[in-house]
mmCIF file of C-alpha atoms in Angstrom:
data_model
loop_
_atom_site.group_PDB
_atom_site.id
_atom_site.type_symbol
_atom_site.label_atom_id
_atom_site.label_comp_id
_atom_site.label_asym_id
_atom_site.label_seq_id
_atom_site.Cartn_x
_atom_site.Cartn_y
_atom_site.Cartn_z
ATOM 1 C CA MET A 1 136.886 163.775 100.012
ATOM 2 C CA VAL A 2 138.782 161.323 97.809
ATOM 3 C CA VAL A 3 136.465 158.966 95.933
ATOM 4 C CA LYS A 4 137.404 155.286 96.303
ATOM 5 C CA VAL A 5 136.839 153.307 93.101
ATOM 6 C CA TYR A 6 136.817 149.506 93.508
ATOM 7 C CA GLY A 7 137.516 147.283 90.539
ATOM 8 C CA PRO A 8 140.061 145.398 88.468
ATOM 9 C CA ALA A 9 142.078 147.167 85.721
ATOM 10 C CA TYR A 10 139.312 146.419 83.276
ATOM 11 C CA GLY A 11 136.917 148.142 80.892
ATOM 12 C CA SER A 12 134.132 149.342 83.111
ATOM 13 C CA LEU A 13 136.506 150.643 85.797
ATOM 14 C CA LYS A 14 138.134 152.782 83.110
ATOM 15 C CA ARG A 15 134.714 154.088 82.038
ATOM 16 C CA VAL A 16 134.344 155.520 85.544
ATOM 17 C CA LEU A 17 137.923 156.840 85.812
ATOM 18 C CA VAL A 18 137.905 158.772 82.536
ATOM 19 C CA CYS A 19 134.751 160.579 83.641
ATOM 20 C CA LEU A 20 136.152 161.351 87.109
ATOM 21 C CA ILE A 21 139.233 162.875 85.453
ATOM 22 C CA GLU A 22 137.083 164.952 83.073
ATOM 23 C CA LYS A 23 135.147 166.196 86.115
ATOM 24 C CA GLU A 24 138.398 166.959 88.010
ATOM 25 C CA ILE A 25 137.442 164.689 90.906
ATOM 26 C CA GLU A 26 140.172 163.230 93.080
ATOM 27 C CA PHE A 27 140.059 159.453 93.381
ATOM 28 C CA GLU A 28 142.022 156.396 94.454
ATOM 29 C CA THR A 29 141.566 152.929 93.020
ATOM 30 C CA VAL A 30 141.122 149.814 95.148
ATOM 31 C CA PRO A 31 142.016 146.670 93.175
ATOM 32 C CA VAL A 32 139.604 143.719 93.156
ATOM 33 C CA ASP A 33 141.123 140.428 91.991
ATOM 34 C CA LEU A 34 138.495 138.730 89.821
ATOM 35 C CA LEU A 35 140.625 135.641 89.229
ATOM 36 C CA LYS A 36 140.798 135.087 93.009
ATOM 37 C CA GLY A 37 137.031 135.689 93.198
ATOM 38 C CA GLU A 38 137.317 138.677 95.552
ATOM 39 C CA GLN A 39 134.147 140.162 94.026
ATOM 40 C CA LYS A 40 132.191 137.166 95.353
ATOM 41 C CA GLY A 41 133.638 137.383 98.881
ATOM 42 C CA PRO A 42 131.434 138.369 101.854
ATOM 43 C CA GLU A 43 133.031 141.806 102.367
ATOM 44 C CA PHE A 44 132.535 142.821 98.749
ATOM 45 C CA LEU A 45 129.014 141.378 98.557
ATOM 46 C CA LYS A 46 127.988 143.606 101.471
ATOM 47 C CA LEU A 47 128.754 146.590 99.213
ATOM 48 C CA GLN A 48 127.656 145.067 95.878
ATOM 49 C CA PRO A 49 125.226 142.151 96.301
ATOM 50 C CA PHE A 50 125.534 141.075 92.649
ATOM 51 C CA GLY A 51 129.308 140.575 93.008
ATOM 52 C CA LEU A 52 130.062 142.934 90.117
ATOM 53 C CA THR A 53 132.583 145.751 89.700
ATOM 54 C CA PRO A 54 133.117 148.689 89.662
ATOM 55 C CA LEU A 55 131.678 150.495 92.646
ATOM 56 C CA ILE A 56 132.520 153.752 94.376
ATOM 57 C CA GLN A 57 132.583 154.873 97.976
ATOM 58 C CA ASP A 58 132.376 158.593 98.542
ATOM 59 C CA GLY A 59 132.241 159.210 102.283
ATOM 60 C CA ASP A 60 129.346 157.022 103.399
ATOM 61 C CA TYR A 61 127.735 157.001 99.938
ATOM 62 C CA THR A 62 128.150 153.791 97.928
ATOM 63 C CA LEU A 63 127.122 153.435 94.289
ATOM 64 C CA TYR A 64 127.580 150.730 91.676
ATOM 65 C CA GLU A 65 126.933 150.179 87.948
ATOM 66 C CA SER A 66 129.469 152.161 85.912
ATOM 67 C CA ARG A 67 126.900 154.092 83.860
ATOM 68 C CA ALA A 68 125.011 155.098 87.022
ATOM 69 C CA ILE A 69 128.251 156.283 88.645
ATOM 70 C CA ILE A 70 129.218 158.471 85.695
ATOM 71 C CA ARG A 71 125.727 160.002 85.524
ATOM 72 C CA TYR A 72 125.881 160.766 89.259
ATOM 73 C CA TYR A 73 129.210 162.620 89.076
ATOM 74 C CA ALA A 74 128.343 164.387 85.824
ATOM 75 C CA GLU A 75 125.226 165.784 87.502
ATOM 76 C CA LYS A 76 126.700 166.432 90.955
ATOM 77 C CA TYR A 77 129.599 168.465 89.541
ATOM 78 C CA LYS A 78 127.795 169.782 86.464
ATOM 79 C CA SER A 79 129.753 173.048 86.339
ATOM 80 C CA GLN A 80 133.149 171.581 87.324
ATOM 81 C CA GLY A 81 135.475 170.231 84.619
ATOM 82 C CA THR A 82 133.914 169.205 81.310
ATOM 83 C CA ASP A 83 130.119 169.370 81.142
ATOM 84 C CA LEU A 84 129.206 165.844 79.982
ATOM 85 C CA LEU A 85 125.394 166.057 79.970
ATOM 86 C CA GLY A 86 124.666 168.752 77.371
ATOM 87 C CA LYS A 87 123.335 172.242 78.061
ATOM 88 C CA THR A 88 119.579 171.646 77.873
ATOM 89 C CA ILE A 89 117.177 168.923 78.996
ATOM 90 C CA GLU A 90 116.713 168.018 75.314
ATOM 91 C CA GLU A 91 120.475 167.584 74.891
ATOM 92 C CA ARG A 92 120.602 165.480 78.039
ATOM 93 C CA GLY A 93 117.788 163.343 76.580
ATOM 94 C CA LEU A 94 120.015 162.592 73.591
ATOM 95 C CA VAL A 95 122.960 161.829 75.883
ATOM 96 C CA GLU A 96 120.727 159.318 77.674
ATOM 97 C CA GLN A 97 119.584 157.855 74.350
ATOM 98 C CA TRP A 98 123.136 157.269 73.112
ATOM 99 C CA LEU A 99 124.267 155.956 76.505
ATOM 100 C CA GLU A 100 121.479 153.383 76.195
ATOM 101 C CA VAL A 101 122.504 152.607 72.597
ATOM 102 C CA GLU A 102 126.055 152.028 73.843
ATOM 103 C CA ALA A 103 124.847 149.711 76.610
ATOM 104 C CA ASP A 104 122.221 147.833 74.583
ATOM 105 C CA ASN A 105 123.570 147.734 71.009
ATOM 106 C CA TYR A 106 127.297 148.434 71.032
ATOM 107 C CA HIS A 107 128.438 146.782 74.243
ATOM 108 C CA PRO A 108 127.021 143.240 73.846
ATOM 109 C CA PRO A 109 128.846 142.368 70.589
ATOM 110 C CA ILE A 110 132.087 144.169 71.533
ATOM 111 C CA PHE A 111 132.058 142.543 74.983
ATOM 112 C CA ASN A 112 131.591 139.123 73.385
ATOM 113 C CA LEU A 113 134.539 139.808 71.065
ATOM 114 C CA VAL A 114 136.737 140.827 74.023
ATOM 115 C CA ARG A 115 135.632 137.722 75.868
ATOM 116 C CA GLN A 116 136.302 135.411 72.917
ATOM 117 C CA ILE A 117 139.556 136.936 71.732
ATOM 118 C CA LEU A 118 141.256 138.305 74.862
ATOM 119 C CA LEU A 119 139.762 136.411 77.796
ATOM 120 C CA ALA A 120 139.147 132.964 76.309
ATOM 121 C CA PRO A 121 142.863 132.047 76.172
ATOM 122 C CA ILE A 122 143.371 133.148 79.820
ATOM 123 C CA MET A 123 140.215 131.512 81.149
ATOM 124 C CA GLY A 124 140.382 128.351 79.078
ATOM 125 C CA ILE A 125 137.141 129.070 77.194
ATOM 126 C CA PRO A 126 137.084 127.239 73.836
ATOM 127 C CA PHE A 127 137.763 129.512 70.852
ATOM 128 C CA ASP A 128 134.671 129.803 68.647
ATOM 129 C CA GLN A 129 135.384 131.322 65.218
ATOM 130 C CA LYS A 130 131.704 131.298 64.234
ATOM 131 C CA LEU A 131 130.684 133.321 67.303
ATOM 132 C CA ILE A 132 133.482 135.815 66.650
ATOM 133 C CA GLN A 133 132.293 136.278 63.083
ATOM 134 C CA GLU A 134 128.667 136.779 64.180
ATOM 135 C CA ASP A 135 129.595 139.366 66.794
ATOM 136 C CA GLU A 136 131.883 141.181 64.375
ATOM 137 C CA GLU A 137 128.975 141.410 61.918
ATOM 138 C CA LYS A 138 126.647 142.726 64.633
ATOM 139 C CA LEU A 139 129.185 145.324 65.731
ATOM 140 C CA GLY A 140 129.786 146.310 62.103
ATOM 141 C CA LYS A 141 126.072 147.019 61.616
ATOM 142 C CA VAL A 142 126.038 149.211 64.726
ATOM 143 C CA LEU A 143 129.133 151.060 63.482
ATOM 144 C CA ASP A 144 127.438 151.664 60.126
ATOM 145 C CA ILE A 145 124.657 153.488 61.986
ATOM 146 C CA TYR A 146 127.262 155.431 63.981
ATOM 147 C CA GLU A 147 128.962 156.390 60.701
ATOM 148 C CA GLU A 148 125.710 157.892 59.424
ATOM 149 C CA ARG A 149 125.051 159.676 62.739
ATOM 150 C CA LEU A 150 128.599 161.039 62.982
ATOM 151 C CA SER A 151 128.384 162.383 59.434
ATOM 152 C CA LYS A 152 125.758 164.797 60.817
ATOM 153 C CA SER A 153 127.124 165.701 64.242
ATOM 154 C CA LYS A 154 130.629 165.707 65.670
ATOM 155 C CA TYR A 155 129.713 163.564 68.663
ATOM 156 C CA LEU A 156 126.931 161.039 69.252
ATOM 157 C CA ALA A 157 124.498 163.256 71.160
ATOM 158 C CA GLY A 158 125.276 166.423 69.154
ATOM 159 C CA ASP A 159 128.135 168.857 68.701
ATOM 160 C CA PHE A 160 129.322 168.416 72.300
ATOM 161 C CA VAL A 161 131.289 165.609 73.902
ATOM 162 C CA SER A 162 129.277 163.702 76.508
ATOM 163 C CA LEU A 163 129.091 160.632 78.711
ATOM 164 C CA ALA A 164 127.724 158.795 75.674
ATOM 165 C CA ASP A 165 131.006 159.179 73.766
ATOM 166 C CA LEU A 166 133.310 158.520 76.704
ATOM 167 C CA SER A 167 131.406 155.377 77.614
ATOM 168 C CA HIS A 168 132.704 153.796 74.377
ATOM 169 C CA LEU A 169 136.384 154.338 75.188
ATOM 170 C CA PRO A 170 137.469 151.262 77.182
ATOM 171 C CA PHE A 171 136.134 148.496 74.973
ATOM 172 C CA THR A 172 136.866 150.283 71.682
ATOM 173 C CA GLN A 173 140.456 150.658 72.906
ATOM 174 C CA TYR A 174 140.668 146.850 73.188
ATOM 175 C CA LEU A 175 139.226 146.507 69.683
ATOM 176 C CA VAL A 176 141.724 148.932 68.149
ATOM 177 C CA ASN A 177 144.795 147.787 70.061
ATOM 178 C CA GLN A 178 144.966 144.382 71.703
ATOM 179 C CA MET A 179 142.455 142.748 69.348
ATOM 180 C CA GLY A 180 143.944 144.022 66.096
ATOM 181 C CA LYS A 181 140.552 144.960 64.683
ATOM 182 C CA ASP A 182 141.308 148.645 64.161
ATOM 183 C CA TYR A 183 140.035 148.347 60.574
ATOM 184 C CA MET A 184 136.486 148.291 61.975
ATOM 185 C CA ILE A 185 137.044 151.893 63.088
ATOM 186 C CA LYS A 186 139.523 153.118 60.456
ATOM 187 C CA ASP A 187 137.450 151.961 57.481
ATOM 188 C CA ARG A 188 134.598 154.248 58.515
ATOM 189 C CA LYS A 189 135.585 157.868 57.912
ATOM 190 C CA HIS A 190 133.421 159.632 60.471
ATOM 191 C CA VAL A 191 133.711 156.931 63.115
ATOM 192 C CA SER A 192 137.485 157.093 62.658
ATOM 193 C CA ALA A 193 137.599 160.883 63.138
ATOM 194 C CA TRP A 194 135.367 160.562 66.202
ATOM 195 C CA TRP A 195 137.589 157.834 67.641
ATOM 196 C CA ASP A 196 140.738 159.895 67.027
ATOM 197 C CA ASP A 197 139.096 162.812 68.782
ATOM 198 C CA ILE A 198 137.828 161.065 71.900
ATOM 199 C CA SER A 199 140.779 158.708 72.343
ATOM 200 C CA SER A 200 143.249 161.592 72.215
ATOM 201 C CA ARG A 201 141.591 163.454 75.089
ATOM 202 C CA PRO A 202 144.090 164.031 77.918
ATOM 203 C CA SER A 203 141.687 162.289 80.349
ATOM 204 C CA TRP A 204 141.816 159.039 78.375
ATOM 205 C CA LYS A 205 145.577 159.195 77.887
ATOM 206 C CA LYS A 206 145.890 159.590 81.643
ATOM 207 C CA VAL A 207 143.711 156.518 82.256
ATOM 208 C CA LEU A 208 145.900 154.468 79.915
ATOM 209 C CA GLN A 209 149.013 155.627 81.768
ATOM 210 C CA LEU A 210 147.677 154.730 85.228
ATOM 211 C CA ASN A 211 149.471 151.847 86.806
ATOM 212 C CA LEU A 212 146.291 149.873 87.539
ATOM 213 C CA SER A 213 146.489 146.420 89.041
ATOM 214 C CA MET B 1 101.619 169.356 72.661
ATOM 215 C CA VAL B 2 100.493 165.732 72.616
ATOM 216 C CA VAL B 3 103.424 163.304 72.729
ATOM 217 C CA LYS B 4 103.303 160.638 70.005
ATOM 218 C CA VAL B 5 104.547 157.259 71.215
ATOM 219 C CA TYR B 6 105.380 154.749 68.477
ATOM 220 C CA GLY B 7 105.446 151.058 69.263
ATOM 221 C CA PRO B 8 103.572 147.768 69.427
ATOM 222 C CA ALA B 9 101.440 146.860 72.477
ATOM 223 C CA TYR B 10 104.493 145.345 74.092
ATOM 224 C CA GLY B 11 106.638 145.597 77.213
ATOM 225 C CA SER B 12 108.899 148.534 76.528
ATOM 226 C CA LEU B 13 106.083 150.693 75.109
ATOM 227 C CA LYS B 14 104.231 150.168 78.394
ATOM 228 C CA ARG B 15 107.360 151.211 80.340
ATOM 229 C CA VAL B 16 107.097 154.594 78.607
ATOM 230 C CA LEU B 17 103.311 154.926 78.956
ATOM 231 C CA VAL B 18 103.175 154.241 82.695
ATOM 232 C CA CYS B 19 105.737 156.989 83.274
ATOM 233 C CA LEU B 20 103.924 159.475 81.012
ATOM 234 C CA ILE B 21 100.726 158.838 82.993
ATOM 235 C CA GLU B 22 102.554 159.315 86.319
ATOM 236 C CA LYS B 23 103.906 162.613 84.954
ATOM 237 C CA GLU B 24 100.433 163.674 83.750
ATOM 238 C CA ILE B 25 101.624 164.078 80.156
ATOM 239 C CA GLU B 26 99.113 163.787 77.336
ATOM 240 C CA PHE B 27 100.027 161.220 74.681
ATOM 241 C CA GLU B 28 98.715 159.235 71.750
ATOM 242 C CA THR B 29 100.053 155.873 70.650
ATOM 243 C CA VAL B 30 100.999 155.049 67.062
ATOM 244 C CA PRO B 31 100.998 151.277 66.473
ATOM 245 C CA VAL B 32 104.001 149.634 64.802
ATOM 246 C CA ASP B 33 103.360 146.132 63.465
ATOM 247 C CA LEU B 34 106.472 144.081 64.240
ATOM 248 C CA LEU B 35 105.146 140.960 62.544
ATOM 249 C CA LYS B 36 104.775 142.938 59.303
ATOM 250 C CA GLY B 37 108.284 144.332 59.855
ATOM 251 C CA GLU B 38 107.143 147.984 59.941
ATOM 252 C CA GLN B 39 110.030 148.792 62.304
ATOM 253 C CA LYS B 40 112.477 147.890 59.513
ATOM 254 C CA GLY B 41 110.722 149.997 56.862
ATOM 255 C CA PRO B 42 112.416 153.101 55.409
ATOM 256 C CA GLU B 43 110.050 155.602 57.090
ATOM 257 C CA PHE B 44 110.611 154.140 60.538
ATOM 258 C CA LEU B 45 114.374 153.735 60.043
ATOM 259 C CA LYS B 46 114.619 157.474 59.343
ATOM 260 C CA LEU B 47 113.415 158.040 62.911
ATOM 261 C CA GLN B 48 115.088 155.043 64.569
ATOM 262 C CA PRO B 49 118.057 153.699 62.575
ATOM 263 C CA PHE B 50 118.305 150.499 64.652
ATOM 264 C CA GLY B 51 114.717 149.534 63.763
ATOM 265 C CA LEU B 52 113.700 149.238 67.392
ATOM 266 C CA THR B 53 110.665 150.483 69.314
ATOM 267 C CA PRO B 54 109.481 152.506 71.189
ATOM 268 C CA LEU B 55 110.227 156.053 70.195
ATOM 269 C CA ILE B 56 108.548 159.366 70.887
ATOM 270 C CA GLN B 57 107.933 162.489 68.865
ATOM 271 C CA ASP B 58 107.263 165.646 70.840
ATOM 272 C CA GLY B 59 106.928 168.517 68.385
ATOM 273 C CA ASP B 60 110.151 168.254 66.378
ATOM 274 C CA TYR B 61 112.015 166.385 69.123
ATOM 275 C CA THR B 62 112.486 162.648 68.562
ATOM 276 C CA LEU B 63 113.868 160.283 71.197
ATOM 277 C CA TYR B 64 114.238 156.517 71.406
ATOM 278 C CA GLU B 65 115.293 153.872 73.952
ATOM 279 C CA SER B 66 112.566 153.448 76.572
ATOM 280 C CA ARG B 67 114.783 154.117 79.588
ATOM 281 C CA ALA B 68 116.141 157.306 77.969
ATOM 282 C CA ILE B 69 112.601 158.501 77.224
ATOM 283 C CA ILE B 70 111.417 157.995 80.822
ATOM 284 C CA ARG B 71 114.483 159.804 82.212
ATOM 285 C CA TYR B 72 113.853 162.717 79.841
ATOM 286 C CA TYR B 73 110.224 163.222 80.892
ATOM 287 C CA ALA B 74 110.946 162.608 84.585
ATOM 288 C CA GLU B 75 113.513 165.401 84.467
ATOM 289 C CA LYS B 76 111.652 167.771 82.126
ATOM 290 C CA TYR B 77 108.505 167.699 84.265
ATOM 291 C CA LYS B 78 110.204 167.104 87.615
ATOM 292 C CA SER B 79 107.594 168.995 89.641
ATOM 293 C CA GLN B 80 104.547 167.782 87.668
ATOM 294 C CA GLY B 81 102.812 164.549 88.674
ATOM 295 C CA THR B 82 104.824 162.008 90.655
ATOM 296 C CA ASP B 83 108.497 162.861 91.208
ATOM 297 C CA LEU B 84 110.269 159.733 89.906
ATOM 298 C CA LEU B 85 113.913 160.746 90.370
ATOM 299 C CA GLY B 86 114.240 161.208 94.139
ATOM 300 C CA LYS B 87 114.690 164.516 95.964
ATOM 301 C CA THR B 88 118.494 164.785 96.021
ATOM 302 C CA ILE B 89 121.341 164.041 93.620
ATOM 303 C CA GLU B 90 122.294 161.120 95.883
ATOM 304 C CA GLU B 91 118.774 159.692 95.621
ATOM 305 C CA ARG B 92 118.867 160.134 91.856
ATOM 306 C CA GLY B 93 122.192 158.267 91.830
ATOM 307 C CA LEU B 94 120.435 155.306 93.447
ATOM 308 C CA VAL B 95 117.555 155.565 90.962
ATOM 309 C CA GLU B 96 120.148 155.363 88.174
ATOM 310 C CA GLN B 97 121.857 152.403 89.852
ATOM 311 C CA TRP B 98 118.628 150.397 90.131
ATOM 312 C CA LEU B 99 117.554 151.355 86.609
ATOM 313 C CA GLU B 100 120.857 149.886 85.419
ATOM 314 C CA VAL B 101 120.327 146.787 87.578
ATOM 315 C CA GLU B 102 116.909 146.371 85.970
ATOM 316 C CA ALA B 103 118.374 146.708 82.477
ATOM 317 C CA ASP B 104 121.513 144.608 83.029
ATOM 318 C CA ASN B 105 120.511 141.952 85.579
ATOM 319 C CA TYR B 106 116.732 141.653 85.697
ATOM 320 C CA HIS B 107 115.736 142.254 82.100
ATOM 321 C CA PRO B 108 117.925 139.701 80.252
ATOM 322 C CA PRO B 109 116.616 136.568 82.012
ATOM 323 C CA ILE B 110 112.996 137.777 82.182
ATOM 324 C CA PHE B 111 113.102 138.796 78.507
ATOM 325 C CA ASN B 112 114.448 135.363 77.575
ATOM 326 C CA LEU B 113 111.613 133.731 79.531
ATOM 327 C CA VAL B 114 109.020 135.882 77.753
ATOM 328 C CA ARG B 115 110.636 135.030 74.436
ATOM 329 C CA GLN B 116 110.732 131.293 75.158
ATOM 330 C CA ILE B 117 107.323 130.934 76.780
ATOM 331 C CA LEU B 118 105.119 133.567 75.132
ATOM 332 C CA LEU B 119 106.758 134.383 71.799
ATOM 333 C CA ALA B 120 108.242 131.023 70.761
ATOM 334 C CA PRO B 121 104.848 129.441 69.991
ATOM 335 C CA ILE B 122 103.791 132.480 67.878
ATOM 336 C CA MET B 123 107.119 132.829 66.070
ATOM 337 C CA GLY B 124 107.843 129.150 65.602
ATOM 338 C CA ILE B 125 111.000 129.200 67.755
ATOM 339 C CA PRO B 126 111.717 125.728 69.159
ATOM 340 C CA PHE B 127 110.784 125.329 72.829
ATOM 341 C CA ASP B 128 113.916 124.792 74.953
ATOM 342 C CA GLN B 129 113.145 123.554 78.471
ATOM 343 C CA LYS B 130 116.825 123.722 79.534
ATOM 344 C CA LEU B 131 117.110 127.414 78.576
ATOM 345 C CA ILE B 132 113.890 128.199 80.432
ATOM 346 C CA GLN B 133 115.233 126.510 83.541
ATOM 347 C CA GLU B 134 118.545 128.385 83.344
ATOM 348 C CA ASP B 135 116.865 131.754 82.923
ATOM 349 C CA GLU B 136 114.445 131.031 85.747
ATOM 350 C CA GLU B 137 117.413 130.260 88.006
ATOM 351 C CA LYS B 138 119.158 133.494 86.980
ATOM 352 C CA LEU B 139 116.032 135.535 87.590
ATOM 353 C CA GLY B 140 115.526 133.799 90.942
ATOM 354 C CA LYS B 141 119.001 134.842 92.093
ATOM 355 C CA VAL B 142 118.302 138.454 91.113
ATOM 356 C CA LEU B 143 114.983 138.319 92.989
ATOM 357 C CA ASP B 144 116.772 136.986 96.091
ATOM 358 C CA ILE B 145 118.916 140.133 96.073
ATOM 359 C CA TYR B 146 115.792 142.267 95.570
ATOM 360 C CA GLU B 147 114.202 140.489 98.557
ATOM 361 C CA GLU B 148 117.130 141.487 100.764
ATOM 362 C CA ARG B 149 117.092 145.057 99.432
ATOM 363 C CA LEU B 150 113.322 145.447 99.835
ATOM 364 C CA SER B 151 113.519 144.197 103.437
ATOM 365 C CA LYS B 152 115.409 147.434 104.137
ATOM 366 C CA SER B 153 113.601 149.990 101.980
ATOM 367 C CA LYS B 154 110.071 150.136 100.619
ATOM 368 C CA TYR B 155 111.222 150.698 97.020
ATOM 369 C CA LEU B 156 114.429 149.830 95.180
ATOM 370 C CA ALA B 157 116.137 153.221 95.362
ATOM 371 C CA GLY B 158 114.838 154.088 98.853
ATOM 372 C CA ASP B 159 111.548 154.950 100.521
ATOM 373 C CA PHE B 160 110.206 156.666 97.402
ATOM 374 C CA VAL B 161 108.783 155.205 94.213
ATOM 375 C CA SER B 162 110.949 155.928 91.166
ATOM 376 C CA LEU B 163 111.638 155.128 87.529
ATOM 377 C CA ALA B 164 113.621 152.131 88.783
ATOM 378 C CA ASP B 165 110.514 150.469 90.208
ATOM 379 C CA LEU B 166 108.175 151.363 87.357
ATOM 380 C CA SER B 167 110.650 150.064 84.802
ATOM 381 C CA HIS B 168 110.009 146.534 86.151
ATOM 382 C CA LEU B 169 106.241 146.633 85.570
ATOM 383 C CA PRO B 170 105.707 145.405 81.988
ATOM 384 C CA PHE B 171 107.811 142.259 82.007
ATOM 385 C CA THR B 172 106.969 141.291 85.599
ATOM 386 C CA GLN B 173 103.301 141.558 84.615
ATOM 387 C CA TYR B 174 103.922 138.890 81.934
ATOM 388 C CA LEU B 175 105.692 136.709 84.512
ATOM 389 C CA VAL B 176 102.856 136.946 87.040
ATOM 390 C CA ASN B 177 99.972 136.646 84.583
ATOM 391 C CA GLN B 178 100.421 135.168 81.126
ATOM 392 C CA MET B 179 103.429 133.011 82.080
ATOM 393 C CA GLY B 180 101.948 131.529 85.262
ATOM 394 C CA LYS B 181 105.146 132.076 87.223
ATOM 395 C CA ASP B 182 103.639 134.283 89.929
ATOM 396 C CA TYR B 183 105.252 132.036 92.573
ATOM 397 C CA MET B 184 108.593 133.688 91.761
ATOM 398 C CA ILE B 185 107.147 136.922 93.176
ATOM 399 C CA LYS B 186 104.683 135.579 95.774
ATOM 400 C CA ASP B 187 107.198 133.274 97.477
ATOM 401 C CA ARG B 188 109.378 136.267 98.383
ATOM 402 C CA LYS B 189 107.658 138.295 101.089
ATOM 403 C CA HIS B 190 109.158 141.729 100.444
ATOM 404 C CA VAL B 191 109.256 141.377 96.654
ATOM 405 C CA SER B 192 105.601 140.357 96.807
ATOM 406 C CA ALA B 193 104.601 143.425 98.876
ATOM 407 C CA TRP B 194 106.577 145.656 96.497
ATOM 408 C CA TRP B 195 104.907 144.081 93.467
ATOM 409 C CA ASP B 196 101.442 144.495 95.000
ATOM 410 C CA ASP B 197 102.251 148.132 95.679
ATOM 411 C CA ILE B 198 103.617 149.125 92.272
ATOM 412 C CA SER B 199 101.239 147.026 90.184
ATOM 413 C CA SER B 200 98.209 148.518 91.929
ATOM 414 C CA ARG B 201 99.160 152.095 91.081
ATOM 415 C CA PRO B 202 96.372 153.777 89.079
ATOM 416 C CA SER B 203 98.891 154.576 86.317
ATOM 417 C CA TRP B 204 99.657 150.904 85.721
ATOM 418 C CA LYS B 205 95.990 149.875 85.895
ATOM 419 C CA LYS B 206 95.312 152.512 83.262
ATOM 420 C CA VAL B 207 98.058 151.127 80.987
ATOM 421 C CA LEU B 208 96.579 147.640 81.278
ATOM 422 C CA GLN B 209 93.149 148.981 80.338
ATOM 423 C CA LEU B 210 94.355 150.851 77.250
ATOM 424 C CA ASN B 211 93.151 149.330 74.043
ATOM 425 C CA LEU B 212 96.597 149.066 72.465
ATOM 426 C CA SER B 213 97.072 147.427 69.107
#
């Protein structure tokens, strides 16, 4: 069964795709045009009542929220492809902890930076230098804690790559490339080595080469 | 081994405690005084580098982020106490989805309301009627979607109680009691029945009776 993944060529869609590739799961993407408001149309709202992407359909099973989708596939196909949950329940606990840190501490400031720097010009949102500076400071503090953590273990949850690491890929890619803020990563030795490691995984390179619309 | 739970007598600590009680796990609470800034002290930062509560210590295992802690115990003691993850991987997927909905859609507006209405007077934050109105509207829209969902299944993830439901308890309790906004729940028939059901569980009554400091 080919998994259908609905969403625009945007960060959280890529979070799902990189994990599907790591788990060797066949998928096809179904574009959703946010600028046309397709995610708020009646057909889409039947599948996702909040009008948010991405979502998957796998036979008659529908699931949304990118971090729920990646947990589901990592568990369902635990022994297929890369194991992304750790070997023990204690390791999985740490994967969950760092997935929550990504969602609660890392994502809000980096998302605001993407919104201010990349989306504001497209969407006509006024540019706010003060907000950008505040969010960059917040993200910097989070990265300082990552630097300390990654000086003790190769990946966030331990010495194994997991959902927690991969979940950082899409938005950090924007930071390093399109936003020209690669110094935030490069200036931190262990964060930089971690980024080089996870962003050079074949799964992520494949996501970046997909012709997503 | 008694689990030590560090945190103030506040919402996210209670999220952890209600789940530990459902799982029949023995615990003791260790108060952290946020007003004195204990969570930013060097001893606490060694355990939780972001300076946030709650966290648990279970022998030499330390874990933070409330929703990571409840997943860990629900999985570790799957067959002890109430099963809070569903019976199948597909059911667990839906538990994960609704846990994410709680964290991403429900929690931000309800947390802002708690902050504005209950914490602002204590912390000297200026009262902002416009913000309160906006957050109440946001929360109302989320509750409308819950109403539709709960007209089709008894609980959020299906016809079984799960982490996703219990995760709503602490902040909804503030809404219904201390904040005097119980109409937001009572005016929605299925949300109201769901709230009556989950808030009358012996585990939650026990949390409310704990003499937390």
